Coordinates of C-alpha atoms and ligand atoms in Angstrom, one line a residue:
M1 CA 0.1 -0.1 0.1
K2 CA 1.3 3.5 -0.8
E3 CA 2.4 6.0 1.7
K4 CA -0.2 8.3 2.9
V5 CA 0.0 12.4 2.7
R6 CA 1.5 13.4 6.0
W7 CA -0.6 16.5 6.5
G8 CA 0.4 19.5 9.0
I9 CA -2.5 22.3 9.7
I10 CA -1.3 26.0 10.5
G11 CA -4.2 28.3 12.5
P12 CA -6.4 25.6 14.5
G13 CA -9.8 27.6 14.0
R14 CA -13.1 26.7 12.8
I15 CA -12.2 25.4 9.3
A16 CA -8.8 23.7 10.5
R17 CA -11.6 21.3 12.4
A18 CA -13.8 20.8 9.3
F19 CA -10.5 20.1 7.3
A20 CA -9.3 17.6 10.0
E21 CA -12.5 16.0 9.9
G22 CA -12.3 15.6 6.2
L23 CA -9.0 14.0 6.3
H24 CA -10.1 11.5 8.8
H25 CA -12.6 10.5 5.6
S26 CA -9.5 10.7 3.0
Q27 CA -8.3 7.6 1.5
N28 CA -4.7 9.2 0.9
G29 CA -3.9 11.7 3.7
K30 CA -3.3 12.0 7.3
L31 CA -3.1 14.6 9.9
V32 CA 0.1 14.3 11.8
A33 CA 0.8 17.7 12.9
I34 CA -0.7 21.1 13.9
A35 CA 0.6 24.7 14.7
S36 CA -0.8 27.6 16.6
R37 CA 1.0 30.7 18.0
S38 CA -0.4 29.5 21.2
K39 CA 0.9 26.4 22.8
E40 CA -2.5 25.8 24.7
R41 CA -4.6 26.2 21.5
A42 CA -2.1 23.8 19.5
E43 CA -2.6 21.3 22.8
R44 CA -6.3 21.6 22.4
F45 CA -6.3 21.2 18.7
S46 CA -3.9 18.0 19.2
K47 CA -6.1 16.2 21.8
E48 CA -9.4 16.8 19.9
W49 CA -7.9 15.0 17.1
Q50 CA -5.1 12.8 18.2
V51 CA -2.2 14.8 16.6
P52 CA 1.2 13.5 17.2
F53 CA 3.1 16.5 16.5
Q54 CA 2.3 20.2 18.0
F55 CA 4.5 23.1 17.1
Y56 CA 4.0 26.5 18.7
S57 CA 5.2 28.8 16.1
Y58 CA 4.3 28.3 12.1
Q59 CA 8.2 28.5 11.5
E60 CA 8.7 25.2 13.0
L61 CA 6.1 23.3 11.6
A62 CA 7.3 24.9 8.0
E63 CA 10.8 23.5 9.1
S64 CA 9.9 20.3 10.5
S65 CA 10.6 17.0 8.2
V66 CA 7.4 15.5 9.6
V67 CA 5.0 16.8 7.1
D68 CA 4.8 16.7 3.1
A69 CA 1.8 19.0 2.9
V70 CA 0.6 22.1 5.0
Y71 CA -3.0 23.1 5.1
I72 CA -3.4 26.9 5.9
A73 CA -6.2 28.1 7.7
T74 CA -5.3 31.7 9.2
P75 CA -7.4 35.2 8.3
H76 CA -6.8 36.0 4.8
S77 CA -4.2 38.8 5.5
E78 CA -1.9 36.2 6.7
H79 CA -2.4 33.7 3.7
M80 CA 0.5 35.2 1.6
D81 CA 3.2 35.5 4.3
T82 CA 2.4 31.9 5.8
T83 CA 2.3 30.0 2.3
I84 CA 5.5 31.4 1.4
L85 CA 7.1 30.3 4.4
C86 CA 6.2 26.8 3.9
L87 CA 7.1 26.6 0.0
Q88 CA 10.5 28.1 1.0
N89 CA 10.9 25.4 3.0
K90 CA 9.8 22.8 0.3
K91 CA 6.2 22.2 1.6
N92 CA 3.5 21.4 -0.7
V93 CA 0.6 24.0 0.0
L94 CA -3.1 23.8 0.4
C95 CA -4.2 27.5 1.2
E96 CA -7.9 28.1 1.9
K97 CA -9.5 30.6 -0.1
P98 CA -9.1 33.4 -1.2
L99 CA -5.6 32.3 -2.2
A100 CA -4.4 35.8 -0.9
V101 CA -6.2 39.6 -0.3
N102 CA -5.0 40.7 -4.1
A103 CA -3.8 39.6 -7.3
S104 CA -0.3 41.4 -6.7
Q105 CA 0.1 38.9 -3.3
V106 CA -1.2 36.0 -5.3
K107 CA 1.5 36.5 -8.4
T108 CA 4.2 36.3 -5.4
M109 CA 2.9 32.9 -3.9
I110 CA 2.9 31.6 -7.5
E111 CA 6.2 32.9 -8.3
S112 CA 7.4 31.1 -5.1
A113 CA 5.7 27.7 -5.7
R114 CA 7.3 27.9 -9.2
A115 CA 11.0 28.9 -7.9
E116 CA 11.0 26.2 -5.1
N117 CA 9.0 23.6 -7.5
V118 CA 6.6 22.4 -4.9
L119 CA 2.8 22.1 -5.0
L120 CA 0.4 25.3 -4.5
M121 CA -3.6 25.1 -4.6
E122 CA -6.4 27.4 -3.3
G123 CA -8.9 25.5 -1.0
M124 CA -11.7 26.5 -3.2
W125 CA -13.1 23.0 -1.5
S126 CA -16.8 23.4 -3.4
R127 CA -15.1 22.4 -6.7
F128 CA -14.0 18.9 -5.6
P129 CA -17.2 17.2 -4.6
P130 CA -18.6 14.7 -7.3
L131 CA -21.7 16.8 -7.9
M132 CA -19.5 19.9 -8.7
R133 CA -17.6 17.7 -11.4
K134 CA -20.4 16.7 -12.9
V135 CA -21.8 20.0 -13.0
K136 CA -18.9 20.6 -15.4
E137 CA -18.9 17.8 -17.4
I138 CA -22.4 18.5 -18.0
V139 CA -21.5 22.2 -19.3
L140 CA -18.6 21.0 -21.1
A141 CA -20.3 18.2 -23.1
G142 CA -22.5 20.9 -24.4
S143 CA -25.6 19.5 -22.9
L144 CA -27.2 23.0 -21.6
G145 CA -26.2 24.7 -25.0
E146 CA -24.3 28.0 -25.0
I147 CA -24.4 29.0 -21.7
F148 CA -25.6 33.1 -21.4
S149 CA -26.9 33.6 -18.1
I150 CA -25.4 32.2 -14.3
Q151 CA -26.7 33.7 -11.2
A152 CA -25.5 32.7 -7.9
D153 CA -25.1 33.9 -4.3
F154 CA -24.1 33.5 -1.0
G155 CA -25.3 35.5 2.1
F156 CA -25.7 34.3 5.4
L157 CA -25.9 36.5 8.9
P158 CA -22.8 35.8 11.1
K159 CA -24.0 35.1 15.0
N160 CA -21.1 36.8 16.0
K161 CA -20.5 40.6 14.8
D162 CA -17.2 41.1 16.3
P163 CA -15.6 44.2 14.9
N164 CA -12.1 42.6 15.5
G165 CA -13.0 39.3 14.5
R166 CA -12.0 37.8 11.1
L167 CA -15.0 38.4 8.9
F168 CA -15.6 42.6 9.8
N169 CA -12.1 43.7 10.6
P170 CA -10.2 45.2 7.5
A171 CA -6.8 44.3 9.0
L172 CA -7.5 40.6 8.4
A173 CA -9.0 42.0 5.1
G174 CA -12.5 40.8 5.9
G175 CA -15.6 41.8 4.5
S176 CA -18.6 39.6 2.2
L177 CA -16.6 39.8 -1.3
L178 CA -13.2 37.8 -0.4
D179 CA -14.9 35.7 2.5
I180 CA -18.1 34.4 0.5
G181 CA -18.2 36.6 -2.5
I182 CA -15.5 34.2 -3.8
Y183 CA -17.7 31.3 -4.3
P184 CA -20.3 32.9 -6.6
L185 CA -17.1 34.1 -8.6
S186 CA -15.2 31.2 -8.4
F187 CA -18.5 29.1 -9.8
A188 CA -18.8 31.9 -12.6
S189 CA -15.3 31.5 -13.3
M190 CA -15.4 27.8 -13.9
I191 CA -18.5 27.8 -16.2
L192 CA -17.7 30.9 -18.3
G193 CA -14.1 31.8 -17.7
M194 CA -12.7 35.5 -17.4
P195 CA -14.9 38.3 -17.6
K196 CA -14.1 40.9 -20.6
S197 CA -16.6 43.7 -18.3
F198 CA -18.4 44.5 -15.1
A199 CA -20.5 46.6 -12.6
A200 CA -20.6 46.3 -9.2
L201 CA -22.1 47.9 -5.8
A202 CA -20.9 47.4 -2.6
T203 CA -22.7 48.3 0.9
L204 CA -19.8 49.2 3.3
G205 CA -20.4 48.6 7.1
K206 CA -19.3 50.3 10.3
T207 CA -15.8 48.9 10.0
Q208 CA -15.8 49.7 6.4
V209 CA -15.6 46.8 4.9
D210 CA -18.1 45.4 2.5
E211 CA -21.1 43.9 3.9
Q212 CA -22.8 43.2 0.9
T213 CA -21.6 43.1 -2.8
S214 CA -23.4 42.3 -5.9
C215 CA -21.8 42.6 -9.4
I216 CA -22.8 41.5 -12.9
L217 CA -19.7 40.4 -15.1
K218 CA -20.1 40.4 -18.6
Y219 CA -18.3 37.9 -21.3
E220 CA -17.1 37.6 -24.7
N221 CA -19.8 35.9 -26.3
G222 CA -22.5 38.3 -24.1
A223 CA -23.4 36.3 -21.2
H224 CA -23.9 37.6 -17.8
A225 CA -23.1 36.5 -14.6
L226 CA -25.1 38.1 -11.6
L227 CA -23.6 37.3 -8.5
H228 CA -24.3 38.4 -4.9
S229 CA -22.7 38.1 -1.3
S230 CA -23.8 39.1 2.2
L231 CA -23.0 39.6 5.6
R232 CA -26.1 41.1 6.4
C233 CA -29.0 38.6 5.7
E234 CA -29.2 34.6 4.9
T235 CA -30.3 34.5 1.0
N236 CA -31.0 31.7 -1.5
Q237 CA -27.3 30.2 -1.4
E238 CA -28.1 28.7 -4.9
A239 CA -26.2 29.0 -8.2
F240 CA -28.4 28.5 -11.4
I241 CA -26.9 28.0 -15.2
A242 CA -29.2 28.7 -18.3
G243 CA -28.2 27.8 -21.9
T244 CA -29.4 27.7 -25.3
D245 CA -30.7 24.0 -24.5
G246 CA -31.4 23.8 -20.9
S247 CA -30.7 25.0 -17.6
L248 CA -29.3 23.6 -14.2
R249 CA -29.9 24.6 -10.4
L250 CA -27.5 23.9 -7.7
H251 CA -30.0 23.5 -4.9
K252 CA -29.0 25.1 -1.0
Q253 CA -26.6 25.2 -0.3
C254 CA -24.7 25.1 -3.2
W255 CA -21.3 25.5 -1.9
K256 CA -21.7 22.1 -0.2
P257 CA -22.9 21.0 -3.7
Q258 CA -24.9 17.9 -3.4
K259 CA -28.2 18.6 -5.3
M260 CA -29.3 19.7 -8.5
T261 CA -31.9 19.8 -10.9
I262 CA -31.6 19.8 -14.8
Q263 CA -34.2 20.8 -17.4
S264 CA -34.2 20.5 -20.8
H265 CA -36.0 23.6 -22.6
H266 CA -36.8 21.2 -25.7
S267 CA -38.5 18.0 -23.9
R268 CA -39.4 20.2 -20.9
K269 CA -38.0 17.3 -19.0
E270 CA -36.9 17.7 -15.3
E271 CA -33.9 15.4 -13.8
Y272 CA -33.3 15.7 -10.1
I273 CA -30.1 14.8 -8.7
E274 CA -28.5 13.8 -5.5
M275 CA -24.9 13.0 -4.9
P276 CA -24.4 13.1 -1.2
F277 CA -20.6 13.2 0.7
E278 CA -19.0 10.9 1.5
G279 CA -17.1 12.3 4.6
N280 CA -17.9 16.2 5.2
G281 CA -16.7 17.1 1.9
F282 CA -13.4 18.6 3.0
N283 CA -11.8 15.1 2.2
Y284 CA -12.5 15.7 -2.1
E285 CA -9.9 18.4 -2.2
A286 CA -7.3 16.8 0.3
E287 CA -7.9 13.3 -1.9
H288 CA -7.4 15.4 -5.1
F289 CA -3.9 16.9 -3.5
G290 CA -2.8 13.6 -2.7
Q291 CA -3.5 12.5 -6.0
L292 CA -1.6 15.8 -7.4
L293 CA 1.2 15.0 -5.2
E294 CA 1.5 11.4 -6.2
E295 CA 1.5 12.3 -9.7
D296 CA 4.5 15.0 -9.0
K297 CA 2.0 17.7 -10.4
K298 CA 2.4 21.2 -9.4
D299 CA -0.7 22.9 -10.2
S300 CA -4.4 21.4 -10.2
E301 CA -6.5 21.0 -13.6
V302 CA -9.8 21.9 -11.3
M303 CA -8.2 24.6 -9.7
P304 CA -5.5 26.1 -11.4
L305 CA -3.0 29.1 -10.3
E306 CA -3.7 31.0 -13.2
E307 CA -7.5 30.7 -12.6
S308 CA -7.0 31.8 -8.7
L309 CA -5.0 34.8 -10.0
S310 CA -7.6 35.8 -12.8
I311 CA -10.3 35.5 -9.7
A312 CA -8.3 37.9 -7.4
R313 CA -7.8 40.4 -10.4
T314 CA -11.4 40.7 -10.4
M315 CA -11.9 41.0 -7.2
D316 CA -9.1 43.6 -7.2
K317 CA -11.0 45.3 -9.8
I318 CA -14.9 45.0 -8.0
R319 CA -12.9 46.5 -4.8
E320 CA -11.3 49.1 -6.9
S321 CA -14.7 50.2 -8.3
C322 CA -16.7 50.2 -5.1
G323 CA -14.0 52.1 -3.9
F324 CA -12.3 50.3 -1.1
K325 CA -9.2 49.0 -0.1
Y326 CA -7.9 47.6 3.0
P327 CA -5.4 49.7 5.3
F328 CA -2.4 47.4 4.5
E329 CA -3.0 48.1 0.8
E330 CA -2.8 52.1 1.6
Ligands
NAP401 N1 -13.9 26.3 3.2 C1 -14.7 26.9 3.9 O1 -15.9 26.6 3.7 C2 -14.4 27.7 4.6 C3 -15.1 28.3 5.5 C4 -15.0 29.3 6.7 C5 -13.9 30.0 6.6 N2 -12.9 29.6 5.4 C6 -11.3 30.1 5.5 O2 -10.8 29.5 6.4 C7 -9.6 30.7 6.7 C8 -9.8 30.8 8.2 O3 -11.2 30.8 8.6 P1 -11.8 30.4 10.0 O4 -13.0 30.7 10.1 O5 -11.1 28.9 10.5 O6 -11.0 31.5 10.9 P2 -10.7 31.6 12.5 O7 -11.8 30.2 13.2 O8 -10.8 32.5 13.0 O9 -9.4 30.9 12.8 C9 -8.1 31.3 12.2 C10 -6.9 30.8 13.0 O10 -5.7 31.4 12.1 C11 -4.7 31.8 13.4 N3 -4.5 33.2 13.2 C12 -3.2 33.6 12.5 N4 -3.2 35.1 12.6 C13 -3.6 35.5 13.0 C14 -4.6 36.8 13.3 N5 -3.8 37.6 12.6 N6 -5.7 36.8 13.8 C15 -6.6 36.0 14.0 N7 -6.1 34.5 13.8 C16 -4.9 34.6 13.3 C17 -5.5 31.4 14.6 O11 -4.8 30.1 15.2 P3 -3.1 30.3 16.3 O12 -3.8 31.7 16.6 O13 -3.8 29.3 17.3 O14 -2.3 30.2 15.7 C18 -7.1 31.4 14.2 O15 -7.2 30.1 15.2 C19 -9.9 32.0 6.1 O16 -9.4 31.8 4.8 C20 -11.7 31.7 5.5 O17 -11.7 32.3 4.3 C21 -13.1 28.4 4.8

């Protein structure tokens, strides 16, 4: 039997726990190390998930020889520096979405991964479950005809509106666009590629991050994508693709893609498809990453680095047109 990929996690917060559970269900990976800035938090996480190695600084984990791959689960503002620290120590990196705060940071990270000849991938986890792979297959096969319209939204009302927490704190690159607006954007990018032009509006909150953002992207063939994110209310959390021959609806919560309805415009027939997760869903991105390592690949065809860069460029333009920057970008 092949050796499993030895994973380390940096930043033992909420999503680190979901990833640890995902690894528990993965066929080709195991969790061996955790790094926190605090001894107490590293030990608590270790105990919770039976992790053999604990590090009390990110640097120590990056330099350690006990891991092959590192999952970075820190706030957005920390992604670039933590990723580069790991890449420079020849660690393969799966970094949570968004890969970084802006396109300039993403570009620096990609250059570093290429210079060190290691694998880097953005953890856009909803691309990897079987149902989302099926959506891409259906679109590529032309079953919906030529795609002209996409609508997708992700809005929720956080229980904790702590202005210092990562969702609302501008110093941690908070706001709806980078945190959840990236899901509709990444979805539209997967289906239609890079937009040619756009229009956007944002509502800034007390802390000067966008609490709602809406945009319309326009593509070369005239297609439109209407995308929305909100930290002020819960929205449909659905995604809808319409083409000349049919349409496809990804049901709530489309970011944990497990249910869809396909409609043919010609026969008027509807097909409802359910593909439930095995595990909690995070296992799919971990397994894909492990497969890339086994094949000695340095980039993923499912979430390519150039596409992460293109999405970061679109987010930069949306923020610029809505007139907001993060304090460290001034
Ligand atoms: N895929 C998804 O469904 C999903 C869902 C939620 C979030 N995310 C992404 O996951 C990442 C982390 O989100 P989260 O909700 O897990 O955050 P979180 O619960 O706040 O945890 C973040 C962790 O980062 C570490 N950290 C490092 N520098 C920090 C700083 N300056 N301020 C605060 N914490 C810092 C902390 O660990 P130590 O201090 O102990 O080292 C903390 O536990 C983000 O990129 C977010 O977009 C993804």
